[in-house]
Structure formats: structure tokens, C-alpha cells
CSV table of C-alpha atoms in Angstrom, one decimal:
chain,number,residue,atom,x,y,z
A,1,MET,CA,0.0,0.0,0.0
A,2,LYS,CA,1.3,3.4,-1.0
A,3,MET,CA,2.1,5.8,1.8
A,4,ARG,CA,-0.4,8.4,0.6
A,5,THR,CA,-3.3,5.9,0.5
A,6,ARG,CA,-2.3,4.7,4.0
A,7,ILE,CA,-2.4,8.3,5.3
A,8,ALA,CA,-5.7,8.9,3.6
A,9,LEU,CA,-7.2,5.7,5.2
A,10,ILE,CA,-5.9,6.5,8.6
A,11,THR,CA,-7.3,10.1,8.4
A,12,LEU,CA,-10.7,8.6,7.3
A,13,LEU,CA,-10.6,6.2,10.2
A,14,LEU,CA,-9.9,9.0,12.7
A,15,VAL,CA,-12.7,11.1,11.3
A,16,PHE,CA,-15.2,8.3,11.8
A,17,ALA,CA,-13.8,7.3,15.1
A,18,GLY,CA,-14.6,10.8,16.2
A,19,CYS,CA,-18.2,10.3,15.2
A,20,ALA,CA,-18.6,7.1,17.1
A,21,ALA,CA,-17.3,8.4,20.3
A,22,TRP,CA,-19.8,8.9,23.1
A,23,ALA,CA,-20.3,11.9,25.2
A,24,VAL,CA,-20.5,9.8,28.4
A,25,GLU,CA,-17.6,10.9,30.6
A,26,PRO,CA,-15.6,8.4,32.5
A,27,ARG,CA,-16.6,9.9,35.9
A,28,GLU,CA,-20.2,9.4,35.0
A,29,ARG,CA,-19.9,5.6,34.5
A,30,LEU,CA,-21.2,3.2,37.1
A,31,ALA,CA,-18.9,0.5,38.5
A,32,ASP,CA,-21.5,-2.2,37.9
A,33,PRO,CA,-21.3,-3.1,34.2
A,34,THR,CA,-24.9,-4.4,34.0
A,35,LEU,CA,-26.3,-1.2,35.5
A,36,GLU,CA,-24.1,0.9,33.2
A,37,ALA,CA,-25.3,-1.1,30.2
A,38,ARG,CA,-28.9,-0.4,31.2
A,39,ALA,CA,-28.1,3.3,31.7
A,40,ARG,CA,-26.6,3.4,28.3
A,41,GLY,CA,-29.6,1.8,26.8
A,42,ILE,CA,-32.0,4.3,28.5
A,43,SER,CA,-29.8,7.2,27.6
A,44,GLY,CA,-30.0,6.3,23.9
A,45,GLN,CA,-33.8,6.6,24.0
A,46,LEU,CA,-33.9,10.0,25.6
A,47,ARG,CA,-33.7,13.3,23.7
A,48,CYS,CA,-31.4,16.0,24.8
A,49,LEU,CA,-33.7,19.0,25.2
A,50,VAL,CA,-31.0,21.5,24.4
A,51,CYS,CA,-29.9,20.1,21.0
A,52,GLN,CA,-33.2,18.4,20.4
A,53,ASN,CA,-31.9,16.0,17.8
A,54,GLU,CA,-29.4,14.1,19.8
A,55,SER,CA,-29.9,11.5,22.5
A,56,ILE,CA,-28.5,12.4,25.9
A,57,ASP,CA,-26.0,9.6,25.3
A,58,GLU,CA,-24.5,11.4,22.4
A,59,SER,CA,-24.9,15.0,23.5
A,60,GLY,CA,-22.1,17.0,25.1
A,61,ALA,CA,-24.6,19.5,26.5
A,62,ASP,CA,-24.6,20.2,30.3
A,63,LEU,CA,-28.3,19.3,30.7
A,64,ALA,CA,-27.6,15.9,28.9
A,65,HIS,CA,-24.9,15.3,31.5
A,66,ASP,CA,-27.3,16.0,34.3
A,67,ILE,CA,-29.9,13.7,33.0
A,68,ARG,CA,-27.3,10.9,32.4
A,69,ILE,CA,-26.4,11.3,36.1
A,70,PHE,CA,-30.0,11.3,37.1
A,71,VAL,CA,-30.7,8.1,35.1
A,72,ARG,CA,-27.8,6.4,36.8
A,73,GLN,CA,-29.0,7.5,40.3
A,74,ARG,CA,-32.4,6.1,39.6
A,75,LEU,CA,-31.0,2.8,38.4
A,76,THR,CA,-28.6,2.6,41.4
A,77,ALA,CA,-31.6,3.3,43.7
A,78,GLY,CA,-33.2,0.2,42.3
A,79,ASP,CA,-35.7,1.6,39.8
A,80,THR,CA,-36.6,-0.5,36.7
A,81,ASP,CA,-35.8,0.8,33.3
A,82,ALA,CA,-39.4,1.7,32.7
A,83,GLN,CA,-39.7,3.6,36.1
A,84,THR,CA,-36.5,5.5,35.3
A,85,VAL,CA,-37.7,6.5,31.8
A,86,GLN,CA,-41.1,7.5,33.4
A,87,SER,CA,-39.4,9.7,36.0
A,88,VAL,CA,-37.6,11.6,33.2
A,89,VAL,CA,-40.9,11.9,31.2
A,90,ASN,CA,-42.7,13.2,34.3
A,91,ARG,CA,-40.3,16.1,34.4
A,92,TYR,CA,-39.8,16.9,30.7
A,93,GLY,CA,-42.8,15.4,29.0
A,94,ALA,CA,-43.2,12.8,26.3
A,95,PHE,CA,-41.0,15.0,24.0
A,96,VAL,CA,-37.9,13.6,25.7
A,97,LEU,CA,-38.6,10.2,24.2
A,98,LEU,CA,-36.9,9.9,20.8
A,99,ARG,CA,-39.4,7.2,19.9
A,100,PRO,CA,-42.8,8.9,20.6
A,101,PRO,CA,-45.4,6.8,22.4
A,102,VAL,CA,-48.5,5.6,20.5
A,103,GLU,CA,-51.3,7.7,22.1
A,104,PRO,CA,-54.2,9.8,20.7
A,105,ALA,CA,-52.0,12.9,20.2
A,106,THR,CA,-49.5,10.9,18.1
A,107,TYR,CA,-52.0,8.8,16.0
A,108,VAL,CA,-51.5,11.0,13.0
A,109,LEU,CA,-47.7,10.6,13.3
A,110,TRP,CA,-47.8,6.8,13.6
A,111,TYR,CA,-50.8,5.9,11.4
A,112,GLY,CA,-50.7,8.8,8.9
A,113,PRO,CA,-47.9,7.6,6.6
A,114,PRO,CA,-49.1,4.0,6.3
A,115,LEU,CA,-52.7,5.3,5.7
A,116,LEU,CA,-51.4,7.6,3.0
A,117,VAL,CA,-49.6,4.7,1.3
A,118,VAL,CA,-52.7,2.5,1.4
A,119,ALA,CA,-54.9,5.3,0.1
A,120,ALA,CA,-52.4,6.0,-2.7
A,121,LEU,CA,-52.2,2.3,-3.7
A,122,ALA,CA,-56.0,1.9,-3.6
A,123,GLY,CA,-56.4,5.0,-5.7
A,124,SER,CA,-53.9,3.8,-8.3
A,125,LEU,CA,-55.4,0.3,-8.5
A,126,LEU,CA,-58.9,1.7,-8.9
A,127,TRP,CA,-57.7,4.0,-11.6
A,128,LEU,CA,-55.8,1.3,-13.5
A,129,ARG,CA,-58.7,-1.2,-13.3
A,130,ARG,CA,-61.1,1.4,-14.6
A,131,ARG,CA,-58.9,2.2,-17.5
A,132,GLN,CA,-58.5,-1.5,-18.4
A,133,THR,CA,-62.1,-2.5,-18.2
A,134,ALA,CA,-63.7,0.5,-19.8
A,135,PRO,CA,-61.2,2.1,-22.2
A,136,GLU,CA,-63.9,3.2,-24.6
A,137,SER,CA,-66.6,4.4,-22.3
A,138,GLU,CA,-64.6,7.5,-21.4
A,139,THR,CA,-66.7,9.6,-23.8
A,140,ALA,CA,-70.4,9.8,-23.4
A,141,PRO,CA,-72.5,9.0,-26.6
A,142,LEU,CA,-73.9,12.0,-28.5
A,143,ASN,CA,-77.4,13.0,-27.6
A,144,ALA,CA,-80.1,13.7,-30.2
A,145,GLU,CA,-79.3,17.3,-30.6
A,146,GLU,CA,-75.6,16.7,-31.1
A,147,THR,CA,-76.3,13.9,-33.6
A,148,SER,CA,-78.4,16.1,-35.8
A,149,ARG,CA,-75.9,18.9,-35.6
A,150,LEU,CA,-73.1,16.6,-36.6
A,151,GLN,CA,-75.1,15.3,-39.5
A,152,ARG,CA,-75.9,18.9,-40.6
A,153,LEU,CA,-72.2,19.7,-40.5
A,154,MET,CA,-71.3,16.6,-42.4
A,155,ARG,CA,-73.8,17.5,-45.1
A,156,GLU,CA,-72.4,21.1,-45.3
A,157,THR,CA,-68.9,19.9,-45.9
A,158,ASP,CA,-70.0,17.3,-48.4
A,159,GLY,CA,-72.0,19.8,-50.3
B,1,MET,CA,-67.8,14.0,-8.4
B,2,LYS,CA,-64.9,13.8,-10.8
B,3,ARG,CA,-64.1,17.5,-10.4
B,4,ILE,CA,-63.9,17.1,-6.6
B,5,PHE,CA,-61.4,14.3,-7.1
B,6,TYR,CA,-59.2,16.6,-9.1
B,7,LEU,CA,-59.4,19.3,-6.5
B,8,LEU,CA,-58.1,16.9,-3.8
B,9,PRO,CA,-54.4,17.7,-4.4
B,10,LEU,CA,-55.2,21.4,-4.2
B,11,ALA,CA,-57.1,20.9,-0.9
B,12,LEU,CA,-54.2,18.9,0.5
B,13,PHE,CA,-51.8,21.6,-0.5
B,14,LEU,CA,-53.9,24.2,1.2
B,15,VAL,CA,-54.0,22.2,4.4
B,16,LEU,CA,-50.2,21.8,4.4
B,17,ALA,CA,-49.6,25.4,3.5
B,18,ALA,CA,-51.8,26.5,6.4
B,19,TYR,CA,-49.9,24.3,8.7
B,20,PHE,CA,-46.5,25.6,7.6
B,21,ALA,CA,-47.7,29.2,7.8
B,22,LEU,CA,-48.9,28.6,11.3
B,23,SER,CA,-45.6,27.1,12.3
B,24,LEU,CA,-43.7,30.0,10.7
B,25,ARG,CA,-45.7,32.8,12.2
B,26,PRO,CA,-43.6,35.5,13.7
B,27,GLY,CA,-43.0,35.4,17.4
B,28,ARG,CA,-43.2,31.6,17.6
B,29,ASP,CA,-40.2,30.1,19.3
B,30,ILE,CA,-39.7,26.6,17.7
B,31,HIS,CA,-37.5,25.6,20.6
B,32,GLU,CA,-40.2,26.4,23.2
B,33,LEU,CA,-41.5,23.2,24.7
B,34,PRO,CA,-44.7,22.6,26.7
B,35,SER,CA,-44.0,21.9,30.3
B,36,ALA,CA,-45.0,18.5,31.6
B,37,MET,CA,-45.3,20.0,35.1
B,38,ILE,CA,-48.3,22.3,34.5
B,39,GLU,CA,-51.1,21.6,37.0
B,40,LYS,CA,-48.8,19.2,38.9
B,41,PRO,CA,-47.5,19.8,42.4
B,42,ALA,CA,-44.2,21.7,42.4
B,43,PRO,CA,-41.3,19.4,43.3
B,44,ALA,CA,-40.1,20.0,46.9
B,45,PHE,CA,-36.8,21.7,47.4
B,46,GLU,CA,-34.8,23.1,50.2
B,47,LEU,CA,-31.9,25.2,49.0
B,48,PRO,CA,-29.2,27.0,50.9
B,49,GLY,CA,-29.5,30.8,50.5
B,50,LEU,CA,-27.5,32.7,48.0
B,51,GLY,CA,-25.3,35.4,49.5
B,52,ASP,CA,-27.0,36.7,52.6
B,53,SER,CA,-30.4,35.4,51.6
B,54,ALA,CA,-32.1,33.0,54.1
B,55,PRO,CA,-32.5,29.4,52.8
B,56,LEU,CA,-35.3,28.9,50.2
B,57,ALA,CA,-37.7,26.0,50.8
B,58,LEU,CA,-40.9,25.2,48.9
B,59,ASN,CA,-42.8,24.3,52.1
B,60,ALA,CA,-42.1,27.8,53.6
B,61,LEU,CA,-43.6,29.4,50.4
B,62,LYS,CA,-47.0,27.6,50.5
B,63,GLY,CA,-50.0,29.6,51.5
B,64,HIS,CA,-49.7,32.3,48.8
B,65,PRO,CA,-49.0,32.2,45.1
B,66,VAL,CA,-45.3,32.7,44.2
B,67,VAL,CA,-43.2,33.3,41.2
B,68,ILE,CA,-40.0,31.3,40.9
B,69,ASN,CA,-37.3,32.5,38.6
B,70,PHE,CA,-34.4,30.3,37.6
B,71,PHE,CA,-31.4,32.4,36.7
B,72,ALA,CA,-27.6,32.2,36.6
B,73,SER,CA,-24.6,34.5,36.4
B,74,TRP,CA,-23.4,32.8,33.2
B,75,CYS,CA,-26.8,33.2,31.5
B,76,VAL,CA,-27.0,36.0,29.0
B,77,PRO,CA,-30.7,36.2,28.5
B,78,CYS,CA,-31.1,36.6,32.3
B,79,ARG,CA,-29.3,39.9,32.0
B,80,ILE,CA,-32.0,41.0,29.5
B,81,GLU,CA,-34.9,40.3,31.9
B,82,HIS,CA,-33.0,41.5,35.0
B,83,PRO,CA,-34.0,45.2,34.7
B,84,LEU,CA,-37.6,44.2,34.3
B,85,LEU,CA,-37.4,42.0,37.4
B,86,MET,CA,-35.9,44.9,39.3
B,87,ARG,CA,-38.7,47.2,38.3
B,88,LEU,CA,-41.3,44.6,39.3
B,89,ALA,CA,-39.5,44.1,42.7
B,90,GLN,CA,-39.4,47.9,43.4
B,91,GLN,CA,-43.1,48.2,42.7
B,92,ASN,CA,-43.5,45.1,44.9
B,93,ARG,CA,-45.9,43.7,42.3
B,94,ILE,CA,-44.9,40.1,42.3
B,95,PRO,CA,-43.8,37.7,45.0
B,96,LEU,CA,-40.6,36.9,43.3
B,97,TYR,CA,-38.1,34.2,44.4
B,98,GLY,CA,-34.9,33.3,42.7
B,99,ILE,CA,-33.1,30.0,42.2
B,100,ASP,CA,-29.5,30.4,41.1
B,101,TYR,CA,-29.1,27.4,38.7
B,102,LYS,CA,-25.8,25.6,38.3
B,103,ASP,CA,-23.7,28.5,39.4
B,104,LYS,CA,-20.8,29.2,41.7
B,105,PRO,CA,-22.1,30.9,44.9
B,106,GLU,CA,-19.6,33.7,44.6
B,107,ASP,CA,-20.6,34.4,41.0
B,108,GLY,CA,-24.3,34.5,41.8
B,109,THR,CA,-23.7,36.7,44.8
B,110,ARG,CA,-21.6,39.1,42.7
B,111,LEU,CA,-24.3,39.3,40.0
B,112,LEU,CA,-27.0,40.4,42.6
B,113,ALA,CA,-24.5,42.8,44.3
B,114,THR,CA,-23.6,44.4,40.9
B,115,TYR,CA,-27.0,44.6,39.2
B,116,GLY,CA,-29.4,44.5,42.2
B,117,ASP,CA,-31.3,41.8,43.9
B,118,PRO,CA,-35.0,41.6,42.8
B,119,TYR,CA,-35.7,38.5,44.8
B,120,ARG,CA,-37.4,38.2,48.2
B,121,LEU,CA,-35.3,35.1,48.8
B,122,ALA,CA,-32.7,33.4,46.5
B,123,GLY,CA,-31.6,29.8,46.8
B,124,MET,CA,-28.6,28.0,45.3
B,125,ASP,CA,-29.2,25.0,43.1
B,126,ARG,CA,-25.6,24.1,42.5
B,127,ASP,CA,-25.9,20.7,40.9
B,128,GLY,CA,-29.1,21.7,39.0
B,129,ARG,CA,-31.1,18.9,40.6
B,130,THR,CA,-34.0,21.2,41.6
B,131,GLY,CA,-34.0,22.5,38.0
B,132,LEU,CA,-34.1,19.0,36.7
B,133,ASP,CA,-37.1,18.2,39.0
B,134,PHE,CA,-38.9,21.2,37.6
B,135,GLY,CA,-38.0,20.2,34.0
B,136,VAL,CA,-35.8,23.3,33.4
B,137,TYR,CA,-34.0,22.9,30.1
B,138,GLY,CA,-32.4,26.4,29.9
B,139,VAL,CA,-32.3,29.5,32.0
B,140,PRO,CA,-34.1,31.8,32.5
B,141,GLU,CA,-37.3,30.0,33.2
B,142,THR,CA,-40.0,31.3,35.4
B,143,TYR,CA,-42.7,29.3,37.2
B,144,VAL,CA,-45.9,30.5,38.8
B,145,ILE,CA,-46.9,28.3,41.8
B,146,ASP,CA,-50.3,28.8,43.4
B,147,ALA,CA,-51.0,28.8,47.2
B,148,GLY,CA,-51.5,25.0,47.2
B,149,GLY,CA,-48.1,24.4,45.6
B,150,ILE,CA,-49.4,23.6,42.1
B,151,ILE,CA,-47.4,24.8,39.1
B,152,ARG,CA,-49.8,26.9,37.1
B,153,LYS,CA,-47.6,28.4,34.4
B,154,ARG,CA,-44.1,28.3,33.0
B,155,PHE,CA,-42.3,31.0,31.0
B,156,VAL,CA,-39.4,29.9,29.0
B,157,GLY,CA,-36.7,32.5,28.2
B,158,PRO,CA,-36.6,36.1,29.4
B,159,LEU,CA,-39.8,37.7,30.7
B,160,THR,CA,-40.8,40.7,28.7
B,161,ALA,CA,-43.0,43.7,29.8
B,162,GLU,CA,-45.6,42.3,27.4
B,163,THR,CA,-45.7,38.8,28.9
B,164,VAL,CA,-45.7,40.2,32.4
B,165,ASP,CA,-48.6,42.6,31.7
B,166,GLN,CA,-50.6,40.2,29.6
B,167,GLU,CA,-50.0,36.9,31.3
B,168,LEU,CA,-48.1,37.0,34.5
B,169,LEU,CA,-49.9,39.8,36.4
B,170,PRO,CA,-53.4,38.7,35.3
B,171,LEU,CA,-52.6,35.1,36.4
B,172,LEU,CA,-51.3,36.3,39.8
B,173,LYS,CA,-54.4,38.4,40.2
B,174,GLN,CA,-56.6,35.4,39.4
B,175,LEU,CA,-54.6,33.3,41.9
B,176,GLY,CA,-55.5,35.8,44.6
B,177,GLN,CA,-52.7,38.3,44.9
B,178,SER,CA,-51.1,41.0,42.8
């Protein structure tokens, strides 16, 4: 491998290594690896309210740090994962959940897109079937008045 | 019937356009979130006093409506609302209490010494835990708590003369004190 390619590869690797790094600081981590794994799992589902498009696990914001500590405190105190998530939701609302819950307020969000797809498919099918079965019936037959007018016109051009 | 069918895309477009127009209307802060704590009991807190203020505890505040303002010396928008808070304090129009959020005690004390202290009492929330219990996601935030300890309203960002006149003062009046 040429030197330049190698340098380019290493640079690329470093760039992506940077992206994969987590914001969790060493002093935040719990000694118990199972608890820490649960905390990481929960942190990944919670939105950082300052950056709004990052989970608190990825965010370097101060508030994200505080919530990570809070999550770990709850878990250490013996709360289940669901209880821990709920206590964050109680404070910050369902907006902190990166995966919104299915409830009346989010029905449009969850069911809207599939409904649109179904409606679009049904519409296209109907349209295609109608076009196949009745290709000629698109135009209505002439009524009596139109027929006589057509005949008159034909006669005029003939003459 | 057929004509209605052709108008459907136009109708859909109008609905979407109305939705976007509503979202883009001036004065709407896209980062402002509804509070999950409205109409719920305020979380209990017991904070050491900032500077020479006596300690600040929720239990001691119950019995009359209060306004709690989260602020910090490092917070720029807090400086914007500070003169307004001073004016309100001088007129003694609102029962205003302060919580110094994630701040060094000496910095908070210096802030109030330099620019004036609008608070009846100010407490220190050094680790931000009380803020977290309230669902604070940025300072300044201002909460109105009624006599029974229920959170009735949250203002995100600096208070303005407009929000004070149109929302805060009427709400306090309605809660039984002004």
C-alpha cells in the first residue's frame, strides 16, 4: 500500500472514530457493568432538550450530562428501566422520548404515513382497473341534438 | 364528483400550506416546549440561601402564590430580563423568588450585588437537581406556583414587559394576589 493511501485511510478512520465516540464521561460511569449497560440503553432513547436531535447519550450539553447522572442515580436506587424513563418523562414530558409513544396525540404521526400509502395504492389500483375494463366508455354517446348537428355539419362539408 | 377528485391535491396543498404558515408565524419560538409539570405539584426543594439570603424551601412558600425565577450569572438572556425584574420588585408587584441554577455561589452573589437583587429570597441549586425536578432545560425559566403548591404556568426565556402585563400579572391576580 502506498504511503499516501495509507495516510488517507488513517485520516478517514480517525474522522469516523470521532463520530462514534460517546459523550459519556468516565466519571459518570457506574462501576457495575450491567447497571451501566442499562443506563446506556436508556440514555440512547432520551432526547437532549438543548440540542433536540441528539440523544443524551451522544450530547455534550450540560443538561444531557445532568440527565445521564439522574438516570444512573435512579437505576442505582433500584428503579426498573421503565420507572427510570417514566421519571424523566414526568419532568420533561413525552417529548424527551426519541421514539414517541402511541397515544391519541400521536396517532397522525404513527398511522398517517401507512394510511397515505394504502390510500395512494388503492387509488392507483382503482384508476388502473377502470382504465383497463372500460377504455372506450370515457366519452359519453352523443345526444339527439348533437347527432343532428353533426349530420348537418357533415352535409355542409359534403356539399 | 370527478371534479372534486381533481381538487383533492389542491385541498391537500392548502392544508399543508396553512400548517406551515402557522408554524412559521412571527413570534413563535420553535424551541419552546410545553411543560410536563403544569397543573402538577411543584417538586419539593430546600436550598441554601445565595449570599446573605435565608434558605429557600418550597414548604415555607406555601399559602400564597409565588413566582420562581431560575437564573444564573453565566446566563446572557437573564441579563436582558433583569431590569424588568428589578422594576417589578421595586413596585412590589410580584412575590418573586430566585433560584441560582448551576452557578458558583460567589458568581451569583456578585451578580446580585452588581445589578441589584430583585428576589425576596434566593436559593442555590448548585448541581441543577432542583432545576431537573422542575423540568428546566435552559435559563431563564419562570414558574408560577399557586397557594396550594401547584405549578400553574411556565415562562421559557426572558420575561418581557408584554408577557408580564398580559399573562403573569393577570394570572397572579386570578390566583388571589397581585
